[in-house]
CSV table of C-alpha atoms in Angstrom, one decimal:
chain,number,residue,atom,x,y,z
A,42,UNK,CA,86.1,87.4,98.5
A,43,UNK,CA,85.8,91.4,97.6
A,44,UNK,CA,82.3,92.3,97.8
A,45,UNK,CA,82.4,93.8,94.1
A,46,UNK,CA,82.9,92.3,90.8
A,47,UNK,CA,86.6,90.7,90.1
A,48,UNK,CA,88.8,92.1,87.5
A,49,UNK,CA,89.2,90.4,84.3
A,50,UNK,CA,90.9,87.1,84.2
A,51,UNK,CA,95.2,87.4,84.1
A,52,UNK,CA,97.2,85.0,84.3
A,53,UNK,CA,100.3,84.9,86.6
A,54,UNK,CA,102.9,82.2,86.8
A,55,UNK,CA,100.4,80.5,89.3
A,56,UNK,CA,97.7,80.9,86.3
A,57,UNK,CA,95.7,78.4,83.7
A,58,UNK,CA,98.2,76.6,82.3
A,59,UNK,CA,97.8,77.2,78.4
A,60,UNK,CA,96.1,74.6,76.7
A,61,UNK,CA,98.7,73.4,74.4
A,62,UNK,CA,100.2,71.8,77.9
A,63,UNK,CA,101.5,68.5,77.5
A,64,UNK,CA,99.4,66.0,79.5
A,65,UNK,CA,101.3,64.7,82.3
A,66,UNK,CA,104.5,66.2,81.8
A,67,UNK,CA,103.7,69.6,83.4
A,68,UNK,CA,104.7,71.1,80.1
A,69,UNK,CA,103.2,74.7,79.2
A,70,UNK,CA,104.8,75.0,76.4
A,71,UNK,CA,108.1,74.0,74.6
A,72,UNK,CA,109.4,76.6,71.9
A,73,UNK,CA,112.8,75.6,70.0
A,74,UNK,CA,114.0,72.2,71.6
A,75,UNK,CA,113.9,71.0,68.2
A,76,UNK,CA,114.9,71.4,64.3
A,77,UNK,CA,118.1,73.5,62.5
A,78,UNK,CA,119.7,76.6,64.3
A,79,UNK,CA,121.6,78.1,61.4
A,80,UNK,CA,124.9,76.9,63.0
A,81,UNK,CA,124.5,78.4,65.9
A,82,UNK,CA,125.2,76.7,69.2
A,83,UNK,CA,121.9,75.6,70.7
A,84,UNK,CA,121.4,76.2,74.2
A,85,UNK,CA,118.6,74.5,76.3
A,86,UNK,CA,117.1,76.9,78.8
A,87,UNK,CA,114.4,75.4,81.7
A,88,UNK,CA,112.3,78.1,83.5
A,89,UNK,CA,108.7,78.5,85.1
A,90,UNK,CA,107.2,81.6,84.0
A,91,UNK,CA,103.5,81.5,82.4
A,92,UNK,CA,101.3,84.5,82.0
A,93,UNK,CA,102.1,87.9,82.0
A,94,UNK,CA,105.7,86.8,83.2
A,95,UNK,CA,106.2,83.9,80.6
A,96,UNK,CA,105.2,86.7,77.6
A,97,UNK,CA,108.3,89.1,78.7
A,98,UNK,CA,110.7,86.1,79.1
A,99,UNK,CA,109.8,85.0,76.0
A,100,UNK,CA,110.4,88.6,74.4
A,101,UNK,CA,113.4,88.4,76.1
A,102,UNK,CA,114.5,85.4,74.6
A,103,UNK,CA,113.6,86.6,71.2
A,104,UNK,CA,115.2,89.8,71.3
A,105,UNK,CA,118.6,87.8,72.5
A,106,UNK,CA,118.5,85.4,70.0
A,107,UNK,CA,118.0,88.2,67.1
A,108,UNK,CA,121.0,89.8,68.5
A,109,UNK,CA,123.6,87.9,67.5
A,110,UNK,CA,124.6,85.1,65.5
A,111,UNK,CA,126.5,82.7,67.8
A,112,UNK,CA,123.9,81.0,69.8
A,113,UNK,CA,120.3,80.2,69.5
A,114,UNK,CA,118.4,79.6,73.2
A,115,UNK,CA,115.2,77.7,73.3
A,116,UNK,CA,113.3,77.5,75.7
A,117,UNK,CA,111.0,75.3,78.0
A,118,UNK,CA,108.6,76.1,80.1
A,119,UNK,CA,107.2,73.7,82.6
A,120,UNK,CA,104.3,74.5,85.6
A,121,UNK,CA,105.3,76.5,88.8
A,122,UNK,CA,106.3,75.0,91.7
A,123,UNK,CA,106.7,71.5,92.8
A,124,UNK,CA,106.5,70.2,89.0
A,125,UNK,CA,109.4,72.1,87.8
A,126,UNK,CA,111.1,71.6,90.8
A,127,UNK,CA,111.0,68.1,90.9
A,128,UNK,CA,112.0,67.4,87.1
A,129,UNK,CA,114.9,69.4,87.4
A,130,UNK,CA,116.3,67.8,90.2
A,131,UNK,CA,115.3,64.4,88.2
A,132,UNK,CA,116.7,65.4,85.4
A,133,UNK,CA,119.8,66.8,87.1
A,134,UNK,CA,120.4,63.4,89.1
A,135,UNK,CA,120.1,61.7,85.6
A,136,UNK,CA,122.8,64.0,84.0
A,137,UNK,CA,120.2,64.8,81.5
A,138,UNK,CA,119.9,68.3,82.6
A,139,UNK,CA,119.3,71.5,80.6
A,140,UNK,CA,122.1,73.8,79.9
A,141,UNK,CA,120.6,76.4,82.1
A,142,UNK,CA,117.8,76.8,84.0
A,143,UNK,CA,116.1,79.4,86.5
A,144,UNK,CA,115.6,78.8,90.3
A,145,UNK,CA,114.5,81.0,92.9
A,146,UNK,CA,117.7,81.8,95.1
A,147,UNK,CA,116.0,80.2,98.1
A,148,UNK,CA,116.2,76.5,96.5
A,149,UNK,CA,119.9,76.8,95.9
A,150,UNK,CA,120.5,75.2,99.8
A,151,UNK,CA,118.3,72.2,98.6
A,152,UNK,CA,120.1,71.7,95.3
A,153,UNK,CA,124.0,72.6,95.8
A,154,UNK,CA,125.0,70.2,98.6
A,155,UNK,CA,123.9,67.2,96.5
A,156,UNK,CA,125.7,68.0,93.5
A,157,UNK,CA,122.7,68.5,91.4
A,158,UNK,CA,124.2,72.4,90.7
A,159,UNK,CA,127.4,73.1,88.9
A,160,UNK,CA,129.2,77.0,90.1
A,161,UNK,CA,129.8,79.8,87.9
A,162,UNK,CA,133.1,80.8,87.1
A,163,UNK,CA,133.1,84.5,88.5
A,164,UNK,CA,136.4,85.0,86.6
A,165,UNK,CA,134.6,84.5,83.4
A,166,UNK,CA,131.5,86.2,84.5
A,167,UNK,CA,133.2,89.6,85.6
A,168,UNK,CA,135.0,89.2,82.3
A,169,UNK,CA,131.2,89.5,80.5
A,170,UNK,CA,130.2,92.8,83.1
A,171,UNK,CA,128.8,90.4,85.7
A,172,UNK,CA,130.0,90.2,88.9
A,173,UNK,CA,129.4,91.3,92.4
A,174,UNK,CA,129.9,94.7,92.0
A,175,UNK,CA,127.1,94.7,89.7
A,176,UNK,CA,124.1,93.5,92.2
A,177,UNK,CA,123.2,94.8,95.8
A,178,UNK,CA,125.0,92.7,98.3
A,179,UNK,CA,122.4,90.5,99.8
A,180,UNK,CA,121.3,89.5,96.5
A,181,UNK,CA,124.6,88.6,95.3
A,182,UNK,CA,125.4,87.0,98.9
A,183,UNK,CA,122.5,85.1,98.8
A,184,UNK,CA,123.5,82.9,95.3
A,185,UNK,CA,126.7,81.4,97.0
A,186,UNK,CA,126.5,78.2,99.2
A,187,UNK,CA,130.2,77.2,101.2
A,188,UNK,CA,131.9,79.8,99.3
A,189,UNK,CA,131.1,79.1,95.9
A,190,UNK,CA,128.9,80.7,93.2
A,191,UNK,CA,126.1,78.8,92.6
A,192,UNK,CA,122.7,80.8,91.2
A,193,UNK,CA,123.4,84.5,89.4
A,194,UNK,CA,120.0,86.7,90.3
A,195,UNK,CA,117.7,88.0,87.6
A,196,UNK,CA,116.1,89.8,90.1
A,197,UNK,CA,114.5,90.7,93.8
A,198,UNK,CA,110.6,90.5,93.7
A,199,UNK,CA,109.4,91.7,97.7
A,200,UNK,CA,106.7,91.7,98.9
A,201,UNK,CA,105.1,95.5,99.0
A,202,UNK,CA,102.3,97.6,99.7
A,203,UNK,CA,100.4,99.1,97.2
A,204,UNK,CA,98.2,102.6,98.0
A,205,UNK,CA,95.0,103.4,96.3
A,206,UNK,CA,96.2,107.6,96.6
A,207,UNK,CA,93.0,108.9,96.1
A,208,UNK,CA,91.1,107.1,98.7
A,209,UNK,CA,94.4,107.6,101.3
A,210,UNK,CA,94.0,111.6,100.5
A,211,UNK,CA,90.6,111.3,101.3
A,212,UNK,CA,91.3,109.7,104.8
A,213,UNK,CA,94.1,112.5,105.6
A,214,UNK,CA,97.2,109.6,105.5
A,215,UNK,CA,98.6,110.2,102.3
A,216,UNK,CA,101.9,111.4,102.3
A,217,UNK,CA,103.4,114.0,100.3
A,218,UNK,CA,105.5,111.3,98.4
A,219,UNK,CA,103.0,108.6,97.9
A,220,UNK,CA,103.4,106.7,101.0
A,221,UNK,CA,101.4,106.1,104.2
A,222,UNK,CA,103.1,106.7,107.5
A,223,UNK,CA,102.4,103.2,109.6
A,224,UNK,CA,105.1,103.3,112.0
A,225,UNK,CA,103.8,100.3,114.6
A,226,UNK,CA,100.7,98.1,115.0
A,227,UNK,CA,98.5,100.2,116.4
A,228,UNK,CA,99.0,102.9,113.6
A,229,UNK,CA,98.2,100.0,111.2
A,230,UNK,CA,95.1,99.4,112.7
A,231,UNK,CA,94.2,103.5,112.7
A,232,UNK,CA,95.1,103.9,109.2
A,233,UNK,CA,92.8,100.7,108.8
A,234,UNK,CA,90.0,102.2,110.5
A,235,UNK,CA,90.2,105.7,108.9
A,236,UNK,CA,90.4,104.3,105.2
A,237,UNK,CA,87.6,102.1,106.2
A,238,UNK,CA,85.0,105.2,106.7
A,239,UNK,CA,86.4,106.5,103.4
A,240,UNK,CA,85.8,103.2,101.1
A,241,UNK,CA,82.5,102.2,102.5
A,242,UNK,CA,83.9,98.8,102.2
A,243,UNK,CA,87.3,97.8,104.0
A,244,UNK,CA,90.4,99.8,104.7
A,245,UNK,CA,92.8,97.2,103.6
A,246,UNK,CA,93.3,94.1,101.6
A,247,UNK,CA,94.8,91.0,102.7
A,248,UNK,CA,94.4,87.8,101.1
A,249,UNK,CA,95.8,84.1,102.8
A,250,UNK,CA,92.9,81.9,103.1
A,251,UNK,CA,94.4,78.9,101.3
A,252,UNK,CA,97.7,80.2,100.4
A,253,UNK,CA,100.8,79.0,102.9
A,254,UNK,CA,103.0,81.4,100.6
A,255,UNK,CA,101.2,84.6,101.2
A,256,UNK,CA,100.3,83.9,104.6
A,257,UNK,CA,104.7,83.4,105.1
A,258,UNK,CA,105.4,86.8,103.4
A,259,UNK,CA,103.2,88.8,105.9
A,260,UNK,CA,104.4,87.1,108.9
A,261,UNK,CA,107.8,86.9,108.3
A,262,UNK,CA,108.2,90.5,107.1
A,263,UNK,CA,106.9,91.9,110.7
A,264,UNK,CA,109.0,88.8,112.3
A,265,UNK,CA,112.2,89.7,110.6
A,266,UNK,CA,110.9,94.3,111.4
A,267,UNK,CA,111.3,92.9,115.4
A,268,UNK,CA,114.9,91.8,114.7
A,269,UNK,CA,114.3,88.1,115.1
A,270,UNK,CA,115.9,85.6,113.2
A,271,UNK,CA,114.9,82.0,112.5
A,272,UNK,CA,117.8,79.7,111.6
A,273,UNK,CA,117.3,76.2,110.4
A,274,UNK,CA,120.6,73.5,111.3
A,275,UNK,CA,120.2,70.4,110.1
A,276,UNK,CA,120.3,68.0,113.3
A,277,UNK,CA,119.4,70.2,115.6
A,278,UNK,CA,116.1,72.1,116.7
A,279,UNK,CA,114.9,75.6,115.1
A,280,UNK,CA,116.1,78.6,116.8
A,281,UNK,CA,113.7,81.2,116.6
A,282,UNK,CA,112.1,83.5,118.9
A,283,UNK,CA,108.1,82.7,120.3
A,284,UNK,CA,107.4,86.0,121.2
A,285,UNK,CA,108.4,87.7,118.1
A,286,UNK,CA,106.1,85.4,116.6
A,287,UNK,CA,102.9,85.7,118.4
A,288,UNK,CA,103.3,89.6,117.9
A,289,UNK,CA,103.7,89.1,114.5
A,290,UNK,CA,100.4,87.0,114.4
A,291,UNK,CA,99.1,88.6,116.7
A,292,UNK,CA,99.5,92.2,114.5
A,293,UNK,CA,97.6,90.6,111.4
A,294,UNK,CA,95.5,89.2,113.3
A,295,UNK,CA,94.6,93.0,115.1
A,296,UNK,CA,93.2,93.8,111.4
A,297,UNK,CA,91.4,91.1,110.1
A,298,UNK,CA,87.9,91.8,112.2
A,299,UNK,CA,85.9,92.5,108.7
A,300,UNK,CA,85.9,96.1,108.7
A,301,UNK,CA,89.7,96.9,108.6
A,302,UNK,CA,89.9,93.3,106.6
A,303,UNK,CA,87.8,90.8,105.4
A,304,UNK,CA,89.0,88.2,108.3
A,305,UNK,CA,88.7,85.3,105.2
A,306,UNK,CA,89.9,86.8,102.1
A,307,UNK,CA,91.9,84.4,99.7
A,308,UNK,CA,94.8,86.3,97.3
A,309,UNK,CA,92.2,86.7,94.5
A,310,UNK,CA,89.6,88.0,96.7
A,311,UNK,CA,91.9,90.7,98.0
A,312,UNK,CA,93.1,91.6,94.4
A,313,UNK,CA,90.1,92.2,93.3
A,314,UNK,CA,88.7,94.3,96.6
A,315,UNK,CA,91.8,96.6,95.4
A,316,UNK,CA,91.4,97.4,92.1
A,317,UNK,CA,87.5,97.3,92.0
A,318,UNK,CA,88.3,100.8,94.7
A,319,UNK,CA,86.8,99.1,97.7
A,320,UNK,CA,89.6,98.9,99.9
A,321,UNK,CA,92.5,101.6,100.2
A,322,UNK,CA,96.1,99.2,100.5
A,323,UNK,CA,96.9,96.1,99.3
A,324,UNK,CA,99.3,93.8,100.8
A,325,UNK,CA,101.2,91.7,98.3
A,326,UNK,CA,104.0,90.9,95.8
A,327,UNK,CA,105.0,93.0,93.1
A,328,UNK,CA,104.5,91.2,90.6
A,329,UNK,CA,100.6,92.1,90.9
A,330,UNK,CA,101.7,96.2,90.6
A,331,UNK,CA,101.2,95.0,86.3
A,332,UNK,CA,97.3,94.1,87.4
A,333,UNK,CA,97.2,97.5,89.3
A,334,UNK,CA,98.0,99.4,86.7
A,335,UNK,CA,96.0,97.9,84.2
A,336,UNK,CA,93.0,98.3,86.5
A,337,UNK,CA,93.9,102.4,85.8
A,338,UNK,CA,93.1,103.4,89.3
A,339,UNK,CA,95.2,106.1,90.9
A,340,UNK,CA,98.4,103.9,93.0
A,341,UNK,CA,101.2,103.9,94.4
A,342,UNK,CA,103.5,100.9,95.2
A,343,UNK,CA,106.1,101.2,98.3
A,344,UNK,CA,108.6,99.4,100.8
A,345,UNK,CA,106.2,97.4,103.5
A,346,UNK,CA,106.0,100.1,106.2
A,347,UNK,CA,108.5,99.5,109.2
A,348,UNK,CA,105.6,98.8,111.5
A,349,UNK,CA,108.8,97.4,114.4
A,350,UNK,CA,112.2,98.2,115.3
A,351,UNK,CA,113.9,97.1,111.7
A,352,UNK,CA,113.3,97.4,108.4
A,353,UNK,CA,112.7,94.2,106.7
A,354,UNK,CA,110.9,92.6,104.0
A,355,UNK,CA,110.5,89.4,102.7
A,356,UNK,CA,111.5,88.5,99.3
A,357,UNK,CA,113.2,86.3,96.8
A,358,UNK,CA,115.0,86.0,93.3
A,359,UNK,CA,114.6,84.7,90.2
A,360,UNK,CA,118.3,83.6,89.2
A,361,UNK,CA,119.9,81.5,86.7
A,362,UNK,CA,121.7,77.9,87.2
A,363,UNK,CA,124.0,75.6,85.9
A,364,UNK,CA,122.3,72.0,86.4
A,365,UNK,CA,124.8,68.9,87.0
A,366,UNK,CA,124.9,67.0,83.2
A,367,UNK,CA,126.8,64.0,82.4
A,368,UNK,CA,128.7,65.4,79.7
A,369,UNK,CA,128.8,68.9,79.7
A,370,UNK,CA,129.1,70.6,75.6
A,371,UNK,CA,131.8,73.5,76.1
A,372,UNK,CA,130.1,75.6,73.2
A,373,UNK,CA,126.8,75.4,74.8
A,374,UNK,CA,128.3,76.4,78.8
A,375,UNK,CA,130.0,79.5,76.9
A,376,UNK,CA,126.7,80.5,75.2
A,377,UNK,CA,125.1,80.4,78.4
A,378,UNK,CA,127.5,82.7,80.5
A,379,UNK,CA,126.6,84.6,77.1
A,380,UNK,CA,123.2,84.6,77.4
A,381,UNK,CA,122.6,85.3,81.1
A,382,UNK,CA,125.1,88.4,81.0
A,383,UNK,CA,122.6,89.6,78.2
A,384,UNK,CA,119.5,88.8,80.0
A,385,UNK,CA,121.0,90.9,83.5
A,386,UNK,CA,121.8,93.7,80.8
A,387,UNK,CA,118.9,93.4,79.0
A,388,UNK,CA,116.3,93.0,82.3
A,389,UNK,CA,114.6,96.5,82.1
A,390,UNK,CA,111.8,94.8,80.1
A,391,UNK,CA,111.8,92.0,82.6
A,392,UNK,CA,110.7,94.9,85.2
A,393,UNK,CA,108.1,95.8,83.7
A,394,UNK,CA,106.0,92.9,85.0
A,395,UNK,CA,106.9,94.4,88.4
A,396,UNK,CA,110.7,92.4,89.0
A,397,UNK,CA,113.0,94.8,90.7
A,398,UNK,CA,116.3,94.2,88.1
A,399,UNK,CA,119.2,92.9,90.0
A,400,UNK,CA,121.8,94.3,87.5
A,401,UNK,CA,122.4,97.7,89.3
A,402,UNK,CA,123.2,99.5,85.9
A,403,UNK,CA,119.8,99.0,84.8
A,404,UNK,CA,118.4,99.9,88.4
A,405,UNK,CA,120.3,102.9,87.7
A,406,UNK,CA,119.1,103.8,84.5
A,407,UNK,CA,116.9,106.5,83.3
A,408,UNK,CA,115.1,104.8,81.4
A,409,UNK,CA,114.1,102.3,85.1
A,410,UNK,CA,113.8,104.7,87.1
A,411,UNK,CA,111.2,106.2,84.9
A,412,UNK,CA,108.7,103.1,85.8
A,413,UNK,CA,106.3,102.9,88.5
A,414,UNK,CA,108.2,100.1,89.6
A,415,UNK,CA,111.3,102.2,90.7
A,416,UNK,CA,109.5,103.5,93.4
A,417,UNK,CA,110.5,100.4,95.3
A,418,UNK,CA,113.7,99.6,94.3
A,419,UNK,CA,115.6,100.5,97.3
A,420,UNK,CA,113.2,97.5,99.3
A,421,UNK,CA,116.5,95.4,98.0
A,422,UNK,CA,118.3,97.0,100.9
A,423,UNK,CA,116.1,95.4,102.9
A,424,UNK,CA,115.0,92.0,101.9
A,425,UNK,CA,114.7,89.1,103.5
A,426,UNK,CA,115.1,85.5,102.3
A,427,UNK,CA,113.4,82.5,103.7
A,428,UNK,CA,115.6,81.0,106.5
A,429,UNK,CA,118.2,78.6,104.7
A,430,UNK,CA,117.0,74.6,104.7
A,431,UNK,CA,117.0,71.9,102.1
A,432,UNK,CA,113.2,71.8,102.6
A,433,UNK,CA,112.8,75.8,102.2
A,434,UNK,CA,111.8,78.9,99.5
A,435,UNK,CA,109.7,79.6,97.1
A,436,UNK,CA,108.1,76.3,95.2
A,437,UNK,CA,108.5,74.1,98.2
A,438,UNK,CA,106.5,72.6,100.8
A,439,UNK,CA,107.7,75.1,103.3
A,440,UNK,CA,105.6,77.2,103.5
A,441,UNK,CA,102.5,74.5,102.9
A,442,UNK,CA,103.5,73.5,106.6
A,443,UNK,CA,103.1,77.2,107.9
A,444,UNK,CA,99.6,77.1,106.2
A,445,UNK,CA,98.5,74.0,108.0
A,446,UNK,CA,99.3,75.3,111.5
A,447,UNK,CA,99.0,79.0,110.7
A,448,UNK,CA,95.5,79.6,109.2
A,449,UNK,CA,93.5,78.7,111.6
A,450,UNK,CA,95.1,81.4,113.8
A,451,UNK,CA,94.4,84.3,111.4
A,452,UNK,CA,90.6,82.6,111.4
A,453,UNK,CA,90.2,83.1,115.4
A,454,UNK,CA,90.4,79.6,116.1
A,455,UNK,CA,93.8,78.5,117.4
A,456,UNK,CA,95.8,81.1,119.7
A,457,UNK,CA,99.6,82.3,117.5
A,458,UNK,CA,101.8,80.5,120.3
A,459,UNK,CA,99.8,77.1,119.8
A,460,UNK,CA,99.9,77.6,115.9
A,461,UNK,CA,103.7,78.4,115.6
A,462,UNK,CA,104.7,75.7,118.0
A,463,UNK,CA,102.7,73.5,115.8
A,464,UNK,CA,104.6,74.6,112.4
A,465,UNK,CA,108.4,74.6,114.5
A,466,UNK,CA,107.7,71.0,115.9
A,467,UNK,CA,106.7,69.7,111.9
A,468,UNK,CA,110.2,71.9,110.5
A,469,UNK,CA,111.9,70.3,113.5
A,470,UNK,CA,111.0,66.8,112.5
A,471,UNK,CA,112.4,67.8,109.4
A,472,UNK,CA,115.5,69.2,110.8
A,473,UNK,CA,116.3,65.6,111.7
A,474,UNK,CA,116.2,64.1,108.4
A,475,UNK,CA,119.1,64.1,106.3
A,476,UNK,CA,118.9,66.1,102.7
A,477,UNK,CA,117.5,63.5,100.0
A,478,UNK,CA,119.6,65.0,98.1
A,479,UNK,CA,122.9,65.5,99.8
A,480,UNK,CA,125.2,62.8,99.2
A,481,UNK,CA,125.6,60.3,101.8
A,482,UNK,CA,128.0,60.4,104.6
């Protein structure tokens, strides 16, 4: 933990679930599933933001609904991760599903082969401004599976690093347009050192202990910087490269010695190091620049440094799906081609809790590139998704298996090759199980 005070409490989509929760559902709250629309169409709309996140959805919601007279969305909002997960794809095998729901992009390979996912029409899409010449390549890329459309991005949300500028000044790093140079691993480790002497405290702020998802971003953004790839066929063994591994470990590992970085810091820990002004960089997401810049210290949030031969960071997308229903009401589909076009349009408040928009016209907009956010919007050139499996992205239990092998190698205790040959032999036994829910051969 940071060795001073923690901010105030904030919730995140990981955060206290509200207390009007439904017991044992995994509800947080449901808003609209019931009573008289006006006439309007009612359209049922599943996602998994709480906190900070869930407020601007919800404002977004709101603002779409008051905007015109056709359709009236309500939503639900059930916990993050597993839970919702789970009783979509329940809910989807039942034919019982919502009329539209958000999944990260990264699920899609676990959800499309079986069925459980219906594709967007891109005809009728580009006819309401949406299409693929409205979103960066790899985003749009990344919502197909065998040729078909199958998840429409809301967004990109990489993982970053965030600069405390007055303490980087005071070290002599700070570049002229808010960034630190750290060009390799042993220029990570200076840069460590020197903001160390500033703070009195630590020179950076990395927080894992506990966390398989945060321990994954790090790694595989310096994996993926060395030009490695990692690719996941079901049936066969995982092809990735060792060595690029171990340096990868090996590189966080070359900062967490308790003076560069606390060697045992969990993600709450480190966010509070940060914005308390004992530490000089953060490594995270961006969804925490919103706790930043409430803390008022003096920031600035950029790409991950290219610290190997590549540029690469990890990321992922909030996007929007069509789950498989039984019957499917054609009023209802039509409002929600409706209402995700408006969402992409309307997602400049959505990046205000951090999101880089995937909608390039908002991206592009004055009124964007006005917020501290815009400062990383090109990272989208570079991101990185998790390598494609059934068992993979954000939510699943992925990246639980990398903690179990991974963390006691950033503790000192297990060498990286013996960790990562530990995680590839558990994704390998997983390789050889079929897709629960593919369909059977």
């Amino acid at each position: 933990m940071g060795t001073d005070r923690p901010p105030a409490p904030r919730l995140t989509r990981r955060g206290l679930l509200g207390a009007g929760a439904a017991a044992g559902a995994g509800l947080l709250g449901l808003t609209g599933c019931s009573g008289a629309t006006g006439g309007r169409t009612p359209l049922d709309y599943w996602h998994l933001m709480s906190g900070g996140d869930g407020i601007l959805m919800g404002d977004m919601v709101a603002a779409i609904n008051g905007s015109q007279q056709t359709y009236t969305a309500a939503q639900t909002v059930l916990a993050w991760g597993s839970p919702y997960y789970t009783k979509l794809a329940m809910s989807s095998v039942a034919g019982r599903a919502p009329d539209l729901a958000i999944m990260h992009h990264t699920r899609v390979a676990g959800y499309a082969p079986g069925g459980l996912l219906e594709p967007w029409d891109v005809a009728e899409l580009e006819r309401l401004g949406i299409g693929p010449s409205t979103q960066p390549e790899r985003i749009w890329q990344k919502g197909q599976h065998e040729g078909q459309v199958y998840s429409i991005a809301l967004d990109s949300h990489p993982y970053i690093m965030i600069v405390n500028t007055d303490h980087a000044e005071a070290a002599g790093v700070l570049e002229s347009d808010g960034t630190v140079e750290i060009s390799s691993p042993e220029q990570l480790v200076e840069v460590g050192t020197r903001l160390a002497e500033v703070t009195g405290g630590t020179g950076l702020s990395y927080g894992y202990l506990g966390d398989g998802a945060s321990m994954w971003r790090f790694f595989y953004t310096l994996y993926r910087q060395q030009g490695a790839e990692m690719v996941l066929t079901p049936g066969r063994p995982a092809e990735y490269d060792m060595d690029a591994a171990v340096t990868a470990l090996s590189t966080i590992r070359s900062i967490l010695d308790g003076r560069i970085a606390v060697q045992s810091n969990d993600l709450g820990g480190s966010i509070a190091e940060f914005v308390s002004g004992s530490t000089g960089i953060l490594f995270t997401g961006v969804w925490e620049t919103p706790t930043v810049e409430d803390a008022g210290i003096p920031y600035s949030a950029v790409p991950i440094p290219t610290m190997f031969s590549e540029p690469a960071a990890y990321g992922d997308s909030h996007a929007f799906v069509l789950p498989r229903q039984a019957s499917v009401d054609p009023e209802s589909r039509q409002a929600a081609y409706e209402f995700v076009a408006a969402m992409l349009k309307s997602s400049g408040t959505w990046a205000q809790a951090g999101h880089v928009p995937a909608y390039l016209p908002v991206v592009e907009s004055e009124e964007y590139q006005a917020l501290p956010a815009s400062s990383y919007a090109d990272v989208t050139d570079i991101l990185n998704y998790d390598p494609e499996a059934y068992f993979s992205g954000s939510g699943s239990n992925f990246q639980s298996y990398f903690a179990e092998n991974i963390q006691t190698v950033l503790l000192g205790r297990t060498e990286p090759q013996e960790g990562m040959a530990g995680f590839i032999e558990r994704i390998n036994s997983l390789l050889m199980q079929p897709n629960p829910a593919a369909p059977a051969a």
